[in-house]
Amino acid sequence: MRMTPAVILVGILSLLAAITLTVVYWPYSTIDRTPSDIFRQRTVVEAAGRKIYLENGCVYCHSQSIRAFDWGHGADRIAQAGDYIADEPIALGSQRTGVDLSQEGGEHPDDWHIAHFINPRYTRPSSIMPPFEWLGMARIDTLTQYIQSLGFKNADIRMERQRYWKNESIKAYEAGPDANAKWLAEIVPEGWRNLPNPYPTTKASLQRGHVIYQKFCIGCHGPIGDGMGPAQPWIYPPPLNFTLLKGREISGGIIYYQLMNGITGTAMPYFKRDLESQKIWEVGDYIAVYFINQSDANQDPRGIDAAWEP
Ligand code: HEC
Ligand code: HEC
């Protein structure tokens, strides 16, 4: 065959068609558009919140996708293609400067998110996330509704739990300090309540507890433990005033359990992803010694002879 310009043109075009077919159309046709088991459509407000999310560069710091080996990054569910069928563009994100948000809905109640958007340092003193107070309350509310929908049906289940426990915690708080302390103790499973702090109180352990308190707690519970940190105006029931626990039911085990798991319905977050167990005992002992005057850390010599955990 002679290489006329026409033949060359036809050759180029068929090569191009073959490439387009194999690297564009073929993969495109294999995309599975069946919704995943958790998928549901977004409400109008949630869709508006997603727009705010995209416009403000949240995606540069937050991912919305968990793979099998991402277990340390937050969400507890492996992402599936069917989770994203309504998204255009898809906001997977590639940076994890902040945590993964694919299952963020219902991890915290709304008041925690609002305080956090006003200024992330309120709920997490060492955060490097920028404040979004300038968005104004209306847009912060819209954004919060979007964030609370992340995880679709799973998020809805978690939000239902948050709302149920929010009611319970408000009832207990409004019934006064006695009833509140009793409620806070009774939501901790029996076995944990009688567990004293296994680590002894030492000068070093108290100082470590103090540093942890400043990094994680001070924005809510305040520098003197009276619950008057800068997050306080945004949070209800307000951050606990530790001094009200003096002489009321409290133990190392109760504090440990609440710190590890958080208190669903209240803004009190869980710290099991941030702090190793010894750090949880030590910050608990710090508040017990300085704010509640009621530490059980030195009951018999029972210290665990373990190294400072990494
Ligand atoms: C510069 C990076 C950065 C940007 C931009 C950013 N974040 Fe964050 N974000 C973080 C970091 C770091 C954390 C972890 C510390 C904290 O809680 O603030 C975080 C935490 C969060 C959390 C709490 C997760 C949890 O349960 O602990 C949410 C929700 C969140 N960001 C949403 C957003 C939204 C919505 C936007 C956009 C309006 C945004 N972030 C923009 C860095 C960022
Ligand atoms: C975002 C705000 C916030 C942060 C941050 C926070 N807390 Fe809380 N904390 C709360 C709220 C709200 C409650 C529940 C108040 C209520 O229901 O009356 C609470 C309750 C508690 C309790 C329960 C006491 C009991 O009687 O069971 C302990 C202990 C506690 N916080 C310790 C801490 C420590 C230590 C830190 C830091 C590692 C911390 N909190 C960080 C808001 C916060």
Short mmCIF file of C-alpha atoms and ligand atoms in Angstrom, two decimals:
data_model
loop_
_atom_site.label_atom_id
_atom_site.label_comp_id
_atom_site.label_asym_id
_atom_site.label_seq_id
_atom_site.Cartn_x
_atom_site.Cartn_y
_atom_site.Cartn_z
CA MET A 1 0.00 0.00 0.00
CA ARG A 2 1.27 3.48 -0.84
CA MET A 3 1.61 6.01 1.96
CA THR A 4 -0.66 8.70 0.54
CA PRO A 5 -1.75 11.56 2.87
CA ALA A 6 -5.25 10.04 2.93
CA VAL A 7 -3.96 6.66 4.12
CA ILE A 8 -1.84 8.35 6.82
CA LEU A 9 -4.86 10.33 8.00
CA VAL A 10 -7.06 7.25 8.16
CA GLY A 11 -4.26 5.43 10.02
CA ILE A 12 -3.89 8.22 12.58
CA LEU A 13 -7.64 8.45 13.11
CA SER A 14 -8.11 4.72 13.60
CA LEU A 15 -5.18 4.60 16.04
CA LEU A 16 -6.73 7.48 17.98
CA ALA A 17 -10.11 5.76 17.96
CA ALA A 18 -8.58 2.53 19.21
CA ILE A 19 -6.78 4.35 22.06
CA THR A 20 -9.87 6.35 23.02
CA LEU A 21 -11.92 3.19 23.03
CA THR A 22 -9.55 1.26 25.29
CA VAL A 23 -8.45 3.97 27.73
CA VAL A 24 -11.60 6.14 27.87
CA TYR A 25 -14.81 4.38 26.82
CA TRP A 26 -13.98 0.90 27.98
CA PRO A 27 -13.13 1.90 31.58
CA TYR A 28 -16.08 4.35 31.56
CA SER A 29 -18.49 1.58 30.56
CA THR A 30 -17.31 -0.61 33.44
CA ILE A 31 -18.16 2.01 36.10
CA ASP A 32 -20.70 0.50 38.43
CA ARG A 33 -23.51 2.96 39.12
CA THR A 34 -25.46 0.87 41.56
CA PRO A 35 -25.89 2.73 44.84
CA SER A 36 -24.06 1.22 47.81
CA ASP A 37 -26.02 -0.13 50.77
CA ILE A 38 -25.65 3.13 52.70
CA PHE A 39 -26.42 5.53 49.85
CA ARG A 40 -29.33 7.98 49.96
CA GLN A 41 -29.98 11.23 48.09
CA ARG A 42 -28.88 14.45 49.78
CA THR A 43 -31.47 16.96 50.96
CA VAL A 44 -31.46 20.44 49.41
CA VAL A 45 -29.70 21.90 52.47
CA GLU A 46 -27.08 19.13 52.49
CA ALA A 47 -26.38 19.74 48.80
CA ALA A 48 -25.98 23.47 49.52
CA GLY A 49 -23.56 22.60 52.33
CA ARG A 50 -21.53 20.47 49.94
CA LYS A 51 -21.20 23.51 47.68
CA ILE A 52 -19.77 25.52 50.60
CA TYR A 53 -17.40 22.60 51.27
CA LEU A 54 -16.11 22.68 47.67
CA GLU A 55 -15.89 26.47 47.50
CA ASN A 56 -13.81 26.79 50.67
CA GLY A 57 -11.06 24.34 49.91
CA CYS A 58 -11.96 21.85 52.63
CA VAL A 59 -10.98 19.18 50.11
CA TYR A 60 -7.35 20.34 50.14
CA CYS A 61 -6.99 19.14 53.72
CA HIS A 62 -9.67 16.46 54.07
CA SER A 63 -10.21 13.20 52.22
CA GLN A 64 -13.52 11.38 51.89
CA SER A 65 -12.32 7.91 51.10
CA ILE A 66 -11.09 5.07 53.26
CA ARG A 67 -9.21 2.13 51.79
CA ALA A 68 -8.45 -1.14 53.56
CA PHE A 69 -5.04 0.08 54.77
CA ASP A 70 -6.27 3.50 55.98
CA TRP A 71 -7.51 2.19 59.30
CA GLY A 72 -5.60 4.83 61.25
CA HIS A 73 -7.22 7.75 59.41
CA GLY A 74 -10.63 7.88 60.93
CA ALA A 75 -13.65 6.26 59.34
CA ASP A 76 -14.53 2.68 60.09
CA ARG A 77 -15.93 1.75 56.69
CA ILE A 78 -14.13 0.86 53.47
CA ALA A 79 -15.34 3.27 50.76
CA GLN A 80 -17.25 1.81 47.81
CA ALA A 81 -17.83 3.24 44.34
CA GLY A 82 -21.57 3.26 45.01
CA ASP A 83 -21.07 5.85 47.78
CA TYR A 84 -20.20 8.53 45.22
CA ILE A 85 -22.84 8.19 42.51
CA ALA A 86 -24.48 11.54 43.31
CA ASP A 87 -21.21 13.51 43.47
CA GLU A 88 -20.17 15.86 40.68
CA PRO A 89 -17.29 16.58 41.07
CA ILE A 90 -16.24 13.81 43.44
CA ALA A 91 -14.42 15.30 46.45
CA LEU A 92 -12.19 12.36 47.35
CA GLY A 93 -9.25 14.55 48.27
CA SER A 94 -5.66 13.35 48.34
CA GLN A 95 -4.32 15.18 51.39
CA ARG A 96 -4.99 14.13 54.94
CA THR A 97 -3.81 17.21 56.77
CA GLY A 98 -7.09 16.86 58.62
CA VAL A 99 -8.94 13.61 59.30
CA ASP A 100 -10.91 11.63 56.73
CA LEU A 101 -14.50 12.83 56.68
CA SER A 102 -16.20 10.03 54.71
CA GLN A 103 -18.09 8.88 57.82
CA GLU A 104 -18.05 12.12 59.81
CA GLY A 105 -21.84 12.43 60.13
CA GLY A 106 -22.94 11.84 63.72
CA GLU A 107 -19.41 11.55 65.13
CA HIS A 108 -20.16 14.71 67.12
CA PRO A 109 -23.39 16.57 67.87
CA ASP A 110 -24.14 19.81 65.98
CA ASP A 111 -22.95 22.11 68.79
CA TRP A 112 -19.45 20.61 68.63
CA HIS A 113 -19.26 21.32 64.87
CA ILE A 114 -20.52 24.88 65.24
CA ALA A 115 -17.95 25.68 67.95
CA HIS A 116 -15.29 23.98 65.80
CA PHE A 117 -16.16 25.96 62.64
CA ILE A 118 -16.24 29.25 64.59
CA ASN A 119 -12.70 28.46 65.69
CA PRO A 120 -11.14 24.97 65.58
CA ARG A 121 -8.87 25.98 68.48
CA TYR A 122 -11.95 26.12 70.74
CA THR A 123 -12.59 22.39 70.54
CA ARG A 124 -9.05 21.30 69.67
CA PRO A 125 -6.45 23.80 70.99
CA SER A 126 -3.61 22.47 68.81
CA SER A 127 -5.62 22.42 65.56
CA ILE A 128 -4.17 24.02 62.43
CA MET A 129 -7.54 24.17 60.64
CA PRO A 130 -8.47 27.77 59.70
CA PRO A 131 -11.46 29.38 61.46
CA PHE A 132 -14.64 29.80 59.39
CA GLU A 133 -16.55 32.26 61.58
CA TRP A 134 -16.62 34.71 58.65
CA LEU A 135 -18.98 32.38 56.77
CA GLY A 136 -21.72 33.62 59.09
CA MET A 137 -24.09 31.50 61.16
CA ALA A 138 -26.49 30.64 58.31
CA ARG A 139 -23.77 29.13 56.15
CA ILE A 140 -22.09 27.44 59.13
CA ASP A 141 -25.44 25.74 59.88
CA THR A 142 -25.79 24.62 56.26
CA LEU A 143 -22.22 23.31 56.21
CA THR A 144 -22.84 21.48 59.49
CA GLN A 145 -25.88 19.72 58.00
CA TYR A 146 -23.75 18.54 55.08
CA ILE A 147 -20.99 17.30 57.41
CA GLN A 148 -23.62 15.49 59.50
CA SER A 149 -24.83 13.68 56.37
CA LEU A 150 -21.41 12.23 55.51
CA GLY A 151 -21.88 8.50 55.67
CA PHE A 152 -25.48 8.70 54.41
CA LYS A 153 -27.65 6.06 56.14
CA ASN A 154 -24.90 5.25 58.65
CA ALA A 155 -24.72 8.95 59.50
CA ASP A 156 -28.51 9.07 59.94
CA ILE A 157 -28.33 6.24 62.48
CA ARG A 158 -25.54 8.00 64.39
CA MET A 159 -27.44 11.31 64.30
CA GLU A 160 -30.49 9.62 65.77
CA ARG A 161 -28.33 8.40 68.67
CA GLN A 162 -26.86 11.90 69.09
CA ARG A 163 -30.32 13.46 69.28
CA TYR A 164 -31.57 10.87 71.76
CA TRP A 165 -28.58 11.33 74.07
CA LYS A 166 -28.60 15.11 73.62
CA ASN A 167 -32.07 15.13 75.17
CA GLU A 168 -30.97 12.87 78.02
CA SER A 169 -27.88 14.97 78.76
CA ILE A 170 -29.86 18.23 78.75
CA LYS A 171 -32.43 16.74 81.14
CA ALA A 172 -29.65 15.63 83.50
CA TYR A 173 -27.85 18.99 83.28
CA GLU A 174 -31.01 20.98 83.94
CA ALA A 175 -31.87 18.81 86.95
CA GLY A 176 -28.85 20.27 88.79
CA PRO A 177 -25.30 19.19 89.73
CA ASP A 178 -26.34 16.21 91.87
CA ALA A 179 -28.49 14.65 89.18
CA ASN A 180 -25.92 15.47 86.49
CA ALA A 181 -23.00 13.89 88.35
CA LYS A 182 -25.16 10.83 89.01
CA TRP A 183 -26.19 10.59 85.34
CA LEU A 184 -22.62 11.01 84.12
CA ALA A 185 -21.48 8.20 86.43
CA GLU A 186 -24.36 5.86 85.64
CA ILE A 187 -23.86 5.89 81.88
CA VAL A 188 -20.46 4.29 82.53
CA PRO A 189 -20.70 0.46 82.65
CA GLU A 190 -20.56 -0.96 86.17
CA GLY A 191 -17.12 -2.64 85.94
CA TRP A 192 -15.40 0.59 84.94
CA ARG A 193 -16.92 2.70 87.69
CA ASN A 194 -15.00 1.03 90.52
CA LEU A 195 -11.71 0.92 88.68
CA PRO A 196 -9.11 3.16 90.35
CA ASN A 197 -6.30 4.80 88.39
CA PRO A 198 -3.56 2.18 88.10
CA TYR A 199 -0.77 4.75 87.72
CA PRO A 200 0.62 6.58 90.76
CA THR A 201 0.49 10.37 90.98
CA THR A 202 3.97 11.81 90.56
CA LYS A 203 5.25 15.28 89.84
CA ALA A 204 6.15 14.20 86.29
CA SER A 205 2.80 12.51 85.65
CA LEU A 206 0.91 15.62 86.77
CA GLN A 207 2.99 17.79 84.48
CA ARG A 208 2.37 15.48 81.55
CA GLY A 209 -1.34 15.56 82.41
CA HIS A 210 -1.20 19.36 82.42
CA VAL A 211 0.34 19.47 78.93
CA ILE A 212 -2.29 17.05 77.59
CA TYR A 213 -5.01 19.15 79.22
CA GLN A 214 -3.71 22.27 77.47
CA LYS A 215 -3.55 20.50 74.11
CA PHE A 216 -6.95 18.83 74.19
CA CYS A 217 -9.28 20.11 76.91
CA ILE A 218 -8.67 23.74 77.80
CA GLY A 219 -10.80 25.21 74.97
CA CYS A 220 -13.93 23.71 76.54
CA HIS A 221 -13.24 23.02 80.22
CA GLY A 222 -11.16 26.19 80.67
CA PRO A 223 -7.84 26.89 82.39
CA ILE A 224 -9.28 26.43 85.90
CA GLY A 225 -11.58 23.53 85.04
CA ASP A 226 -14.81 25.47 85.55
CA GLY A 227 -16.11 24.78 82.03
CA MET A 228 -15.61 28.36 80.90
CA GLY A 229 -13.25 27.82 77.96
CA PRO A 230 -13.83 29.90 74.80
CA ALA A 231 -16.05 27.14 73.29
CA GLN A 232 -18.52 27.46 76.16
CA PRO A 233 -21.01 29.92 74.57
CA TRP A 234 -21.55 27.49 71.66
CA ILE A 235 -22.03 24.30 73.60
CA TYR A 236 -25.06 22.92 75.43
CA PRO A 237 -25.06 21.19 77.85
CA PRO A 238 -22.01 23.34 78.55
CA PRO A 239 -18.57 21.84 79.17
CA LEU A 240 -18.52 20.26 82.60
CA ASN A 241 -17.46 22.40 85.55
CA PHE A 242 -15.16 19.84 87.23
CA THR A 243 -15.31 21.58 90.59
CA LEU A 244 -18.97 20.52 90.85
CA LEU A 245 -17.80 16.90 91.09
CA LYS A 246 -16.16 17.54 94.48
CA GLY A 247 -17.71 15.11 96.96
CA ARG A 248 -19.94 13.63 94.25
CA GLU A 249 -19.64 10.28 92.47
CA ILE A 250 -16.42 10.16 90.49
CA SER A 251 -13.52 7.74 90.10
CA GLY A 252 -10.45 7.22 87.95
CA GLY A 253 -12.38 4.57 86.03
CA ILE A 254 -15.33 6.87 85.28
CA ILE A 255 -13.04 9.59 83.98
CA TYR A 256 -11.00 7.08 81.95
CA TYR A 257 -14.11 5.60 80.34
CA GLN A 258 -15.60 9.01 79.49
CA LEU A 259 -12.32 10.23 78.00
CA MET A 260 -11.81 7.11 75.94
CA ASN A 261 -15.34 6.98 74.52
CA GLY A 262 -16.63 10.52 74.80
CA ILE A 263 -20.19 11.21 75.94
CA THR A 264 -22.63 10.72 73.07
CA GLY A 265 -25.10 13.59 72.77
CA THR A 266 -22.75 16.08 74.45
CA ALA A 267 -19.84 17.90 72.83
CA MET A 268 -17.44 15.81 74.94
CA PRO A 269 -15.38 14.04 72.24
CA TYR A 270 -13.71 10.64 72.47
CA PHE A 271 -9.95 10.57 72.70
CA LYS A 272 -9.21 6.91 71.97
CA ARG A 273 -7.78 7.84 68.57
CA ASP A 274 -5.60 10.66 69.90
CA LEU A 275 -4.27 9.50 73.24
CA GLU A 276 -2.70 6.25 74.39
CA SER A 277 -4.07 4.74 77.55
CA GLN A 278 -1.42 6.08 79.94
CA LYS A 279 -2.01 9.62 78.65
CA ILE A 280 -5.75 9.22 79.27
CA TRP A 281 -5.11 8.10 82.86
CA GLU A 282 -2.68 10.97 83.40
CA VAL A 283 -4.87 13.78 82.10
CA GLY A 284 -7.71 12.27 84.14
CA ASP A 285 -5.52 12.30 87.23
CA TYR A 286 -4.56 15.91 86.52
CA ILE A 287 -8.19 17.05 86.63
CA ALA A 288 -8.89 14.78 89.63
CA VAL A 289 -6.00 16.31 91.61
CA TYR A 290 -6.30 19.97 90.63
CA PHE A 291 -10.01 20.54 90.01
CA ILE A 292 -11.88 17.82 91.92
CA ASN A 293 -9.40 17.25 94.82
CA GLN A 294 -10.33 13.60 94.65
CA SER A 295 -7.71 11.36 93.08
CA ASP A 296 -7.71 7.60 93.60
CA ALA A 297 -4.37 7.20 91.83
CA ASN A 298 -2.40 6.48 95.01
CA GLN A 299 -4.64 3.79 96.51
CA ASP A 300 -2.10 1.10 97.42
CA PRO A 301 1.11 0.96 95.41
CA ARG A 302 -0.45 -0.35 92.23
CA GLY A 303 1.44 1.59 89.56
CA ILE A 304 1.97 -0.18 86.28
CA ASP A 305 5.68 -0.55 85.78
CA ALA A 306 5.52 0.24 82.09
CA ALA A 307 7.51 2.64 79.96
CA TRP A 308 5.92 5.87 78.73
CA GLU A 309 3.96 4.61 75.76
CA PRO A 310 5.14 5.89 72.35
C1 HEC B 1 -5.38 23.70 56.45
C2 HEC B 1 -6.07 22.45 56.45
C3 HEC B 1 -7.56 22.40 56.74
C4 HEC B 1 -8.57 23.01 56.03
C5 HEC B 1 -8.48 23.99 54.86
C6 HEC B 1 -9.80 22.53 56.63
N1 HEC B 1 -9.51 21.67 57.65
FE1 HEC B 1 -10.88 20.65 58.76
N2 HEC B 1 -9.38 19.92 59.94
C7 HEC B 1 -8.04 20.12 59.74
C8 HEC B 1 -7.30 19.51 60.82
C9 HEC B 1 -5.80 19.52 61.00
C10 HEC B 1 -8.27 18.92 61.68
C11 HEC B 1 -8.00 18.14 62.99
C12 HEC B 1 -7.96 19.10 64.16
C13 HEC B 1 -9.29 19.70 64.49
O1 HEC B 1 -10.18 19.02 65.01
O2 HEC B 1 -9.49 20.89 64.20
C14 HEC B 1 -9.56 19.19 61.08
C15 HEC B 1 -10.77 18.76 61.61
C16 HEC B 1 -11.99 18.87 60.97
C17 HEC B 1 -13.21 18.26 61.42
C18 HEC B 1 -13.38 17.44 62.68
C19 HEC B 1 -13.09 16.01 62.51
C20 HEC B 1 -13.25 15.28 63.82
O3 HEC B 1 -14.27 14.59 63.98
O4 HEC B 1 -12.41 15.41 64.69
C21 HEC B 1 -14.20 18.62 60.53
C22 HEC B 1 -15.66 18.22 60.56
C23 HEC B 1 -13.58 19.46 59.53
N3 HEC B 1 -12.24 19.59 59.82
C24 HEC B 1 -14.25 20.04 58.48
C25 HEC B 1 -13.69 20.99 57.62
C26 HEC B 1 -14.43 21.76 56.66
C27 HEC B 1 -15.92 21.64 56.42
C28 HEC B 1 -13.55 22.58 56.06
C29 HEC B 1 -13.82 23.65 55.03
C30 HEC B 1 -14.80 24.65 55.38
C31 HEC B 1 -12.23 22.30 56.61
N4 HEC B 1 -12.37 21.33 57.57
C32 HEC B 1 -11.06 22.90 56.20
C33 HEC B 1 -7.47 20.81 58.69
C34 HEC B 1 -8.15 21.57 57.76
C1 HEC B 2 -15.65 20.30 72.77
C2 HEC B 2 -15.70 20.51 74.20
C3 HEC B 2 -14.99 19.55 75.11
C4 HEC B 2 -13.67 19.14 75.06
C5 HEC B 2 -12.61 19.50 74.04
C6 HEC B 2 -13.47 18.30 76.20
N1 HEC B 2 -14.63 18.19 76.91
FE1 HEC B 2 -14.92 17.09 78.59
N2 HEC B 2 -16.91 17.50 78.56
C7 HEC B 2 -17.51 18.35 77.67
C8 HEC B 2 -18.94 18.31 77.89
C9 HEC B 2 -19.97 19.10 77.11
C10 HEC B 2 -19.16 17.38 78.95
C11 HEC B 2 -20.51 16.92 79.52
C12 HEC B 2 -21.18 17.97 80.35
C13 HEC B 2 -22.51 17.53 80.86
O1 HEC B 2 -23.15 16.60 80.34
O2 HEC B 2 -22.93 18.16 81.83
C14 HEC B 2 -17.86 16.89 79.35
C15 HEC B 2 -17.65 15.97 80.35
C16 HEC B 2 -16.40 15.53 80.77
C17 HEC B 2 -16.17 14.55 81.81
C18 HEC B 2 -17.24 13.74 82.53
C19 HEC B 2 -17.12 13.74 84.02
C20 HEC B 2 -18.03 12.75 84.69
O3 HEC B 2 -18.52 13.09 85.75
O4 HEC B 2 -18.26 11.67 84.15
C21 HEC B 2 -14.80 14.45 81.94
C22 HEC B 2 -14.02 13.55 82.91
C23 HEC B 2 -14.20 15.35 80.98
N3 HEC B 2 -15.20 15.99 80.27
C24 HEC B 2 -12.84 15.53 80.83
C25 HEC B 2 -12.28 16.11 79.70
C26 HEC B 2 -10.84 16.08 79.40
C27 HEC B 2 -9.78 15.53 80.34
C28 HEC B 2 -10.71 16.63 78.18
C29 HEC B 2 -9.44 16.76 77.36
C30 HEC B 2 -8.67 15.52 77.12
C31 HEC B 2 -12.01 17.07 77.72
N4 HEC B 2 -12.93 16.72 78.66
C32 HEC B 2 -12.26 17.71 76.52
C33 HEC B 2 -16.90 19.10 76.70
C34 HEC B 2 -15.58 18.94 76.29
#
